[in-house]
């Protein structure tokens, strides 16, 4: 299999790599160097139409294929991702700006894990039966929906792309998938991997392009029966506006403004304190803070606020080198694009205007050598802002966190819940009853107690409030990608 990356990427439609029918392309930029290093199709409704035709042709056999066959093909895709880890990781880093070690340790292994997980999952996916004693028996069929659309963001490109595609394919659907136009390369390489793994032509179609162009053409096509979307709340609202009146099934995984609640008792043990600090550094700045699950609002009990602040800043100063993503010692790489870099810098300016005090960072970083024009920002910590200001309300999605203090458990909860978002929360305490009480009342779809980003793929994943609708993960994903049909037989 040839995994060379051509200058002009192509769509994957009906098993072929083809130039966009639109005839248009968009620049692809390496954010660490600011260089244009390729072009991607700027697809439109003609490309989507071609993909729908290919998917329709493939659906009649894929939808009734034995689960063993789907298992074997998806598992083979997982093996090929693992076998090409180095190539995929480098492509991800060049596209996204994240450190290469992170792409190798997290992004690419998780992409193969997604395929492996749903390959095996479909082998065990069972449906319910409801017996009405001697009157009747009901059984529920869960049949593939048909053609489904999967649209993913740039922050964890192959990781989130495959998180949607794998269950959709496992459940017997044909897929139209669009990666982010900002990070298209690993999705392009996945086309070749799927072909090599023997995925029948037309079962998966990968269309590159912008949200308003290719994305909306997928969402509005009448033959696309369900949309699984991960991205911003703004785009989610737009997509829901198009899809809901057409009664399409919708799963929306959107933005977050997650609280990280630290109770004073953590300071009683050196072990828990260090563990909390280590994970708070991760939850604040991992992947340049560009993870929807990052804890961007750190809430600290008043009695340990100064101690936390001092230790947190010291750890950041010692250990968080911002640098060339290809260098092993760089803990943080580049921000994904110039546009996003400008947005984050603007958010920092707004925080200052709102009266926030910059405790560390707040500036762009000049990285010498090949990265001199790249988009790098220092890890930034801000204090002195109340819960209602823009900085504590709107998602920044960068290496920027705020500190707020609280006096009581009730106040911690009030602060935690004081946003329109409800994706994830972390709670740090050695008091299990307190953790249990707070977890029950915090308004978020995911709660981590004394940990962060500890993921079990079987668990429900998703947000409440403006963080989304529906849940992914485990059976939830396979249920989303199937239509439940109850059959009642009178005896
Ligand atoms: P984005 O919404 O700009 O784009 C996401 C994807 O949607 C891209 O492929 C884009 O081309 C497409 N898109 C944009 N507008 C569209 C439209 N009108 N119709 C169809 N498709 C459209 O988001 P982004 O900037 O790529 O990613 C960052 C956002 O994603 C953040 O808000 C982050 O919190 C969120 N996110 C959420 C999760 C989660 O699981 N909840 C995970 C990762 C990222």
Coordinates of C-alpha atoms and ligand atoms in Angstrom, one line a residue:
X1 CA 0.0 0.0 0.0
X2 CA 1.3 3.4 -1.0
X3 CA 0.7 6.0 1.8
X4 CA 2.5 8.8 0.0
X5 CA 0.7 12.1 0.4
X6 CA 0.2 13.9 -2.9
X7 CA 0.1 17.7 -3.1
X8 CA -3.5 17.6 -4.2
X9 CA -5.6 15.4 -1.9
X10 CA -8.6 13.6 -3.5
X11 CA -12.0 12.6 -2.4
X12 CA -12.7 8.9 -1.8
X13 CA -16.0 8.0 -3.6
X14 CA -17.2 4.6 -4.7
X15 CA -13.8 3.1 -3.8
X16 CA -11.9 5.5 -6.0
X17 CA -9.7 8.5 -5.2
X18 CA -11.0 11.3 -7.4
X19 CA -10.5 15.0 -7.9
X20 CA -13.4 17.2 -6.7
X21 CA -16.2 17.7 -9.3
X22 CA -16.3 21.3 -8.1
X23 CA -12.8 21.6 -9.6
X24 CA -11.8 23.8 -6.6
X25 CA -9.2 23.3 -3.9
X26 CA -8.3 24.9 -0.5
X27 CA -4.8 25.4 0.8
X28 CA -3.6 23.1 3.5
X29 CA -1.2 24.8 6.0
X30 CA 1.2 23.4 8.5
X31 CA 0.5 25.5 11.6
X32 CA 4.0 25.0 13.1
X33 CA 5.7 26.5 10.0
X34 CA 2.8 28.5 8.4
X35 CA 3.7 26.9 5.1
X36 CA 1.2 25.8 2.5
X37 CA 2.1 22.2 1.9
X38 CA -0.8 20.9 0.0
X39 CA -4.3 21.4 -1.3
X40 CA -7.5 19.7 -0.5
X41 CA -10.8 19.4 -2.4
X42 CA -13.3 22.2 -1.9
X43 CA -16.1 19.8 -2.6
X44 CA -19.7 20.8 -3.1
X45 CA -23.2 19.2 -3.6
X46 CA -22.1 17.5 -6.9
X47 CA -19.4 15.6 -5.0
X48 CA -21.9 14.7 -2.3
X49 CA -24.4 13.6 -4.9
X50 CA -21.8 11.2 -6.4
X51 CA -21.0 9.9 -3.0
X52 CA -24.7 9.3 -2.2
X53 CA -25.0 7.3 -5.5
X54 CA -22.0 5.2 -4.5
X55 CA -23.3 4.6 -1.0
X56 CA -26.8 3.6 -2.3
X57 CA -25.2 1.0 -4.6
X58 CA -23.2 -0.4 -1.8
X59 CA -25.9 -0.4 0.9
X60 CA -28.0 -3.4 -0.4
X61 CA -25.1 -5.8 0.2
X62 CA -23.3 -4.2 3.1
X63 CA -26.5 -3.8 5.2
X64 CA -27.1 -7.5 5.2
X65 CA -23.5 -8.7 5.3
X66 CA -22.7 -11.2 8.1
X67 CA -21.4 -9.5 11.2
X68 CA -18.3 -11.7 11.0
X69 CA -17.4 -10.1 7.7
X70 CA -17.8 -6.6 9.1
X71 CA -15.8 -7.6 12.1
X72 CA -12.9 -9.0 9.9
X73 CA -12.8 -5.9 7.7
X74 CA -12.9 -3.3 10.5
X75 CA -10.4 -5.3 12.5
X76 CA -8.1 -5.4 9.5
X77 CA -8.4 -1.6 9.2
X78 CA -7.3 -1.3 12.9
X79 CA -4.3 -3.5 12.1
X80 CA -3.3 -1.4 9.1
X81 CA -3.6 1.8 11.2
X82 CA -1.3 0.2 13.8
X83 CA 1.2 -1.0 11.1
X84 CA 1.4 2.6 9.7
X85 CA 1.5 4.5 13.0
X86 CA 4.6 6.4 12.2
X87 CA 3.3 7.8 8.9
X88 CA -0.1 8.6 10.3
X89 CA 1.3 10.3 13.4
X90 CA 3.6 12.5 11.3
X91 CA 0.8 13.4 9.0
X92 CA -1.4 14.3 12.0
X93 CA 1.3 16.5 13.6
X94 CA 2.0 18.3 10.4
X95 CA -1.6 19.1 9.9
X96 CA -2.6 19.9 13.4
X97 CA 0.6 21.2 15.1
X98 CA 0.3 18.8 18.1
X99 CA 3.5 17.2 19.4
X100 CA 4.6 14.2 17.4
X101 CA 4.9 12.1 20.6
X102 CA 1.2 12.9 21.4
X103 CA 0.1 11.8 17.9
X104 CA 2.0 8.6 18.4
X105 CA 0.9 7.9 22.0
X106 CA -2.7 9.0 21.8
X107 CA -4.3 10.0 18.5
X108 CA -3.3 7.2 16.2
X109 CA -3.5 4.3 18.8
X110 CA -7.0 5.6 19.6
X111 CA -8.0 5.5 16.0
X112 CA -7.2 1.9 15.7
X113 CA -8.8 1.2 19.1
X114 CA -12.0 2.7 17.8
X115 CA -12.1 0.3 14.9
X116 CA -11.2 -2.7 17.0
X117 CA -13.7 -1.8 19.7
X118 CA -16.7 -1.5 17.3
X119 CA -15.5 -4.5 15.2
X120 CA -15.8 -6.7 18.3
X121 CA -18.8 -4.7 19.6
X122 CA -21.0 -5.6 16.6
X123 CA -20.3 -9.3 17.2
X124 CA -21.9 -9.0 20.7
X125 CA -24.7 -6.4 19.8
X126 CA -27.9 -8.1 20.9
X127 CA -31.5 -6.9 20.9
X128 CA -34.3 -7.2 23.4
X129 CA -37.3 -9.5 23.5
X130 CA -40.4 -8.9 25.6
X131 CA -42.6 -11.8 26.4
X132 CA -46.3 -11.3 27.1
X133 CA -46.8 -14.7 28.8
X134 CA -49.1 -16.8 26.6
X135 CA -50.4 -13.9 24.5
X136 CA -47.5 -12.7 22.3
X137 CA -43.8 -12.3 22.0
X138 CA -42.1 -9.0 21.0
X139 CA -38.7 -8.8 19.6
X140 CA -36.8 -5.7 18.6
X141 CA -34.8 -5.5 15.4
X142 CA -32.0 -3.0 15.2
X143 CA -31.5 -2.4 11.5
X144 CA -29.0 -0.2 9.7
X145 CA -30.4 3.3 9.0
X146 CA -29.1 3.6 5.4
X147 CA -26.7 6.4 4.4
X148 CA -25.4 8.4 7.4
X149 CA -23.2 11.5 7.6
X150 CA -20.2 11.8 9.9
X151 CA -18.6 15.2 10.4
X152 CA -15.6 15.8 12.6
X153 CA -13.4 18.6 13.9
X154 CA -9.7 19.4 13.7
X155 CA -8.6 18.9 17.3
X156 CA -8.3 15.1 17.4
X157 CA -8.6 14.5 13.7
X158 CA -8.3 10.8 13.0
X159 CA -9.3 9.9 16.6
X160 CA -12.7 11.6 16.3
X161 CA -13.3 10.8 12.6
X162 CA -12.9 7.0 13.3
X163 CA -15.0 7.3 16.6
X164 CA -18.0 8.0 14.3
X165 CA -17.2 6.0 11.2
X166 CA -16.4 2.7 13.0
X167 CA -19.8 2.3 14.7
X168 CA -21.7 3.5 11.7
X169 CA -20.0 0.9 9.5
X170 CA -20.1 -1.8 12.1
X171 CA -23.9 -1.4 12.3
X172 CA -24.2 -1.9 8.5
X173 CA -24.6 1.6 7.3
X174 CA -22.9 3.3 4.3
X175 CA -21.2 6.5 5.3
X176 CA -20.5 9.9 3.9
X177 CA -17.7 11.3 6.1
X178 CA -16.2 14.8 6.2
X179 CA -13.0 15.5 8.2
X180 CA -12.2 19.1 9.1
X181 CA -10.8 21.1 6.2
X182 CA -8.1 22.2 8.6
X183 CA -6.7 18.7 9.2
X184 CA -7.6 16.5 6.2
X185 CA -4.5 14.3 5.6
X186 CA -5.1 11.4 8.0
X187 CA -8.6 11.0 6.7
X188 CA -7.2 10.9 3.2
X189 CA -4.8 8.2 4.2
X190 CA -7.6 6.3 5.9
X191 CA -9.2 6.0 2.4
X192 CA -6.2 4.0 1.2
X193 CA -6.2 1.9 4.3
X194 CA -9.9 1.0 3.9
X195 CA -9.4 0.0 0.3
X196 CA -6.4 -2.2 1.3
X197 CA -8.4 -3.8 4.1
X198 CA -11.1 -4.9 1.6
X199 CA -13.9 -2.5 2.6
X200 CA -16.3 -2.8 -0.3
X201 CA -16.5 0.2 -2.7
X202 CA -19.0 2.8 -1.7
X203 CA -19.5 1.7 1.9
X204 CA -17.3 4.6 3.1
X205 CA -17.0 7.8 1.1
X206 CA -14.7 10.6 2.3
X207 CA -15.5 14.0 1.1
X208 CA -13.2 16.9 1.8
X209 CA -14.2 20.6 2.0
X210 CA -15.6 23.3 4.2
X211 CA -18.5 23.2 6.6
X212 CA -20.8 25.6 4.6
X213 CA -19.8 23.8 1.3
X214 CA -19.4 20.0 1.6
X215 CA -20.7 19.8 5.2
X216 CA -24.0 21.4 4.6
X217 CA -24.4 19.5 1.3
X218 CA -24.1 16.2 3.4
X219 CA -26.5 17.4 6.1
X220 CA -29.2 18.6 3.8
X221 CA -29.1 15.7 1.3
X222 CA -32.5 13.9 1.6
X223 CA -30.9 10.4 1.3
X224 CA -28.6 11.0 4.3
X225 CA -30.8 9.8 7.2
X226 CA -28.7 10.5 10.2
X227 CA -25.9 13.0 11.1
X228 CA -23.3 12.4 13.7
X229 CA -21.5 15.7 14.3
X230 CA -18.6 16.8 16.6
X231 CA -17.6 20.4 16.5
X232 CA -18.6 23.8 17.8
X233 CA -21.9 24.7 19.4
X234 CA -22.3 27.4 16.7
X235 CA -22.0 24.8 13.8
X236 CA -24.1 22.3 15.8
X237 CA -27.0 24.9 16.0
X238 CA -26.8 25.4 12.2
X239 CA -26.8 21.7 11.5
X240 CA -29.7 21.1 13.8
X241 CA -31.6 23.9 12.0
X242 CA -31.1 22.1 8.7
X243 CA -31.6 18.5 9.8
X244 CA -34.3 18.7 12.5
X245 CA -37.1 19.9 10.1
X246 CA -36.2 16.9 7.9
X247 CA -36.6 14.6 10.9
X248 CA -33.0 13.2 10.6
X249 CA -31.5 11.4 13.5
X250 CA -29.0 13.7 15.1
X251 CA -26.1 13.2 17.5
X252 CA -24.3 16.5 18.4
X253 CA -21.1 16.6 20.4
X254 CA -20.4 20.2 20.9
X255 CA -18.3 22.7 22.9
X256 CA -17.4 22.9 26.6
X257 CA -16.4 25.2 29.3
X258 CA -15.5 22.5 31.9
X259 CA -15.0 23.1 35.6
X260 CA -12.2 21.5 37.4
X261 CA -13.2 21.6 41.1
X262 CA -10.4 21.2 43.7
X263 CA -11.4 20.7 47.4
X264 CA -9.1 21.6 50.2
X265 CA -8.8 18.1 51.6
X266 CA -6.6 17.1 48.6
X267 CA -3.8 19.1 50.2
X268 CA -3.8 16.7 53.2
X269 CA -1.9 14.1 51.3
X270 CA 1.3 14.7 49.3
X271 CA 0.4 11.9 46.9
X272 CA -3.1 13.2 46.1
X273 CA -1.8 16.8 45.8
X274 CA 0.9 15.8 43.3
X275 CA -1.6 13.7 41.3
X276 CA -4.1 16.5 41.2
X277 CA -1.4 19.0 40.1
X278 CA -0.1 16.7 37.4
X279 CA -3.6 16.1 36.0
X280 CA -4.6 19.7 36.3
X281 CA -1.7 20.6 34.1
X282 CA -2.8 18.0 31.6
X283 CA -6.5 19.0 31.7
X284 CA -5.5 22.6 31.3
X285 CA -2.9 22.4 28.5
X286 CA -2.9 19.0 26.8
X287 CA -3.0 19.3 23.0
X288 CA -2.5 23.1 23.5
X289 CA -5.8 23.1 25.4
X290 CA -7.6 22.1 22.2
X291 CA -9.6 19.3 23.7
X292 CA -13.3 19.7 24.3
X293 CA -12.8 18.0 27.7
X294 CA -10.1 20.3 29.0
X295 CA -10.9 21.9 32.3
X296 CA -10.7 25.6 31.4
X297 CA -12.3 26.9 34.7
X298 CA -10.3 25.8 37.7
X299 CA -12.3 26.2 40.9
X300 CA -10.2 26.0 44.1
X301 CA -11.4 26.0 47.7
X302 CA -10.4 29.3 49.3
X303 CA -8.2 27.8 52.1
X304 CA -5.8 26.2 49.6
X305 CA -6.1 28.8 46.8
X306 CA -2.7 30.5 47.4
X307 CA -0.9 27.2 47.8
X308 CA -2.5 25.8 44.6
X309 CA -1.7 28.9 42.7
X310 CA 2.0 28.9 43.7
X311 CA 2.5 25.2 43.0
X312 CA 0.5 25.3 39.7
X313 CA 2.5 28.2 38.3
X314 CA 5.8 26.6 39.4
X315 CA 5.0 23.3 37.6
X316 CA 4.0 25.2 34.4
X317 CA 7.2 27.2 34.6
X318 CA 9.4 24.1 35.0
X319 CA 7.8 21.6 32.7
X320 CA 5.7 23.0 29.9
X321 CA 8.0 23.7 27.0
X322 CA 6.3 25.2 23.9
X323 CA 8.3 24.2 20.8
X324 CA 8.6 22.5 17.5
X325 CA 6.1 19.6 17.5
X326 CA 8.7 17.3 16.0
X327 CA 11.0 17.7 19.0
X328 CA 10.6 15.1 21.7
X329 CA 11.0 17.7 24.6
X330 CA 8.2 20.0 23.3
X331 CA 5.3 19.5 25.6
X332 CA 3.1 21.9 23.6
X333 CA 3.1 22.4 19.9
X334 CA 1.4 24.9 17.6
X335 CA -2.1 26.2 17.6
X336 CA -4.0 24.6 14.7
X337 CA -4.4 27.7 12.5
X338 CA -3.7 31.4 12.2
X339 CA -7.4 32.1 12.5
X340 CA -7.6 30.1 15.7
X341 CA -4.4 31.6 17.0
X342 CA -5.9 35.1 16.5
X343 CA -9.1 34.1 18.2
X344 CA -7.2 32.9 21.3
X345 CA -5.1 36.0 21.5
X346 CA -8.2 38.1 21.2
X347 CA -9.8 36.1 24.1
X348 CA -6.7 36.9 26.2
X349 CA -7.1 40.6 25.4
X350 CA -10.7 40.5 26.4
X351 CA -9.8 38.8 29.7
X352 CA -7.4 41.7 30.4
X353 CA -10.1 44.3 29.5
X354 CA -12.5 42.5 31.8
X355 CA -10.0 43.0 34.7
X356 CA -8.3 39.6 34.6
X357 CA -4.8 39.4 36.0
X358 CA -2.4 37.3 33.8
X359 CA -0.5 35.1 36.2
X360 CA 1.6 33.5 33.5
X361 CA 1.8 33.4 29.7
X362 CA -0.6 35.7 27.8
X363 CA 1.7 36.0 24.8
X364 CA 2.6 34.4 21.5
X365 CA 5.9 32.3 21.5
X366 CA 8.6 32.7 18.9
X367 CA 10.0 29.3 18.1
X368 CA 13.3 29.5 16.4
X369 CA 14.4 27.5 13.3
X370 CA 11.9 26.0 10.9
X371 CA 9.0 27.1 13.1
X372 CA 9.8 30.8 13.2
X373 CA 6.5 31.7 11.5
X374 CA 4.3 29.2 13.3
X375 CA 1.4 29.9 15.6
X376 CA 2.5 29.2 19.2
X377 CA 1.0 30.5 22.5
X378 CA 2.3 30.4 26.0
X379 CA 0.3 28.4 28.6
X380 CA -1.8 31.1 30.2
X381 CA -3.4 31.4 33.6
X382 CA -5.7 34.2 34.6
X383 CA -7.3 35.1 37.9
X384 CA -9.6 37.8 39.3
X385 CA -12.6 37.3 37.0
X386 CA -16.1 36.5 38.1
X387 CA -18.3 33.6 36.7
X388 CA -20.4 35.8 34.4
X389 CA -17.7 37.5 32.4
X390 CA -17.1 36.5 28.8
X391 CA -13.8 34.8 29.6
X392 CA -15.6 32.4 32.0
X393 CA -18.6 31.9 29.8
X394 CA -17.3 31.4 26.3
X395 CA -15.2 28.5 25.0
X396 CA -11.6 29.6 24.2
X397 CA -10.3 26.2 23.1
X398 CA -6.7 27.0 23.7
X399 CA -4.0 27.0 26.4
X400 CA -5.9 29.4 28.6
X401 CA -7.4 28.7 32.0
X402 CA -8.9 30.8 34.8
X403 CA -8.7 30.4 38.5
X404 CA -11.7 31.2 40.8
X405 CA -12.0 30.4 44.5
X406 CA -15.0 29.1 46.5
X407 CA -15.9 28.8 50.2
X408 CA -18.4 26.0 50.3
X409 CA -19.5 22.9 48.4
X410 CA -22.7 24.8 47.4
X411 CA -20.7 27.7 46.0
X412 CA -18.4 25.3 44.1
X413 CA -21.5 23.8 42.4
X414 CA -23.0 27.2 41.6
X415 CA -19.7 28.2 39.9
X416 CA -19.4 24.9 38.1
X417 CA -22.9 25.1 36.7
X418 CA -22.8 28.8 35.9
X419 CA -22.3 28.4 32.1
X420 CA -24.4 27.4 29.1
X421 CA -22.2 24.3 28.6
X422 CA -22.4 20.9 30.2
X423 CA -19.8 18.6 28.8
X424 CA -17.4 17.4 31.4
X425 CA -16.3 18.1 35.0
X426 CA -13.4 17.0 37.3
X427 CA -13.7 16.8 41.0
X428 CA -10.7 16.5 43.3
X429 CA -11.3 15.3 46.9
X430 CA -10.5 12.4 49.1
X431 CA -14.0 12.5 50.6
X432 CA -16.0 10.0 48.5
X433 CA -19.4 11.1 49.9
X434 CA -18.6 14.7 48.8
X435 CA -17.5 13.5 45.4
X436 CA -20.7 11.5 45.0
X437 CA -22.9 14.5 46.1
X438 CA -21.1 16.9 43.7
X439 CA -21.1 14.5 40.8
X440 CA -24.8 14.0 41.1
X441 CA -25.5 17.8 41.0
X442 CA -22.9 19.0 38.5
X443 CA -24.5 19.7 35.2
X444 CA -22.3 17.7 32.8
X445 CA -22.5 14.5 30.8
X446 CA -19.1 13.2 32.0
X447 CA -17.7 13.5 35.5
X448 CA -14.2 12.5 36.5
X449 CA -13.4 12.1 40.2
X450 CA -9.6 12.3 41.1
X451 CA -8.7 11.7 37.4
X452 CA -9.1 13.3 34.0
X453 CA -9.6 11.9 30.5
X454 CA -9.7 8.3 31.8
X455 CA -11.8 6.8 29.0
X456 CA -13.5 3.5 28.8
X457 CA -15.0 3.2 25.3
X458 CA -18.0 1.3 26.6
X459 CA -19.3 4.3 28.6
X460 CA -21.8 6.9 27.4
X461 CA -20.0 10.0 26.1
X462 CA -21.6 13.4 25.5
X463 CA -22.9 16.6 26.9
X464 CA -25.9 18.3 28.3
X465 CA -27.1 21.9 27.9
X466 CA -25.3 23.6 24.9
X467 CA -22.7 20.9 24.8
X468 CA -24.8 18.6 22.8
X469 CA -27.6 16.1 22.2
X470 CA -27.3 12.4 22.4
X471 CA -24.5 10.1 23.6
X472 CA -21.7 8.3 21.8
X473 CA -19.7 5.3 23.0
X474 CA -20.5 1.6 23.5
X475 CA -24.0 0.4 22.8
X476 CA -25.2 4.1 22.7
X477 CA -23.3 4.5 19.4
X478 CA -24.6 1.2 17.9
X479 CA -28.1 2.2 19.0
X480 CA -27.8 5.6 17.4
X481 CA -26.6 4.1 14.1
X482 CA -29.5 1.6 13.9
X483 CA -33.3 2.0 13.6
X484 CA -35.2 0.1 16.3
X485 CA -38.2 -1.9 15.0
X486 CA -40.4 -3.8 17.3
X487 CA -42.1 -7.0 16.0
X488 CA -45.1 -8.3 18.0
X489 CA -46.2 -11.8 17.2
X490 CA -49.5 -12.9 18.7
X491 CA -49.2 -16.5 19.8
Ligands
LIG1 P1 -16.4 23.5 13.7 O1 -17.8 23.4 14.2 O2 -15.9 24.8 13.1 O3 -16.2 22.4 12.6 C1 -16.4 21.0 12.9 C2 -16.6 20.3 11.6 O4 -17.9 20.7 11.2 C3 -15.7 20.6 10.5 O5 -15.5 19.4 9.7 C4 -16.4 21.7 9.7 O6 -16.0 21.7 8.4 C5 -17.8 21.2 9.8 N1 -18.8 22.3 9.7 C6 -18.7 23.6 10.1 N2 -19.9 24.2 9.9 C7 -20.7 23.3 9.3 C8 -22.0 23.4 8.7 N3 -22.7 24.5 8.7 N4 -22.6 22.3 8.2 C9 -21.9 21.1 8.2 N5 -20.6 21.0 8.7 C10 -20.0 22.1 9.2 O7 -15.5 23.1 14.9 P2 -13.9 23.0 15.0 O8 -13.4 24.4 15.1 O9 -13.4 22.1 13.9 O10 -13.6 22.2 16.3 C11 -13.6 22.8 17.6 C12 -14.9 22.6 18.3 O11 -15.3 21.3 18.4 C13 -14.9 23.1 19.7 O12 -16.0 23.9 20.0 C14 -14.8 21.9 20.6 O13 -15.3 22.0 21.9 C15 -15.7 21.0 19.7 N6 -15.4 19.6 20.0 C16 -16.4 18.9 20.7 C17 -16.1 17.6 21.1 C18 -17.1 16.7 21.9 O14 -17.0 15.5 21.9 N7 -18.1 17.3 22.4 C19 -14.9 17.0 20.7 C20 -14.0 17.7 20.0 C21 -14.2 19.0 19.7

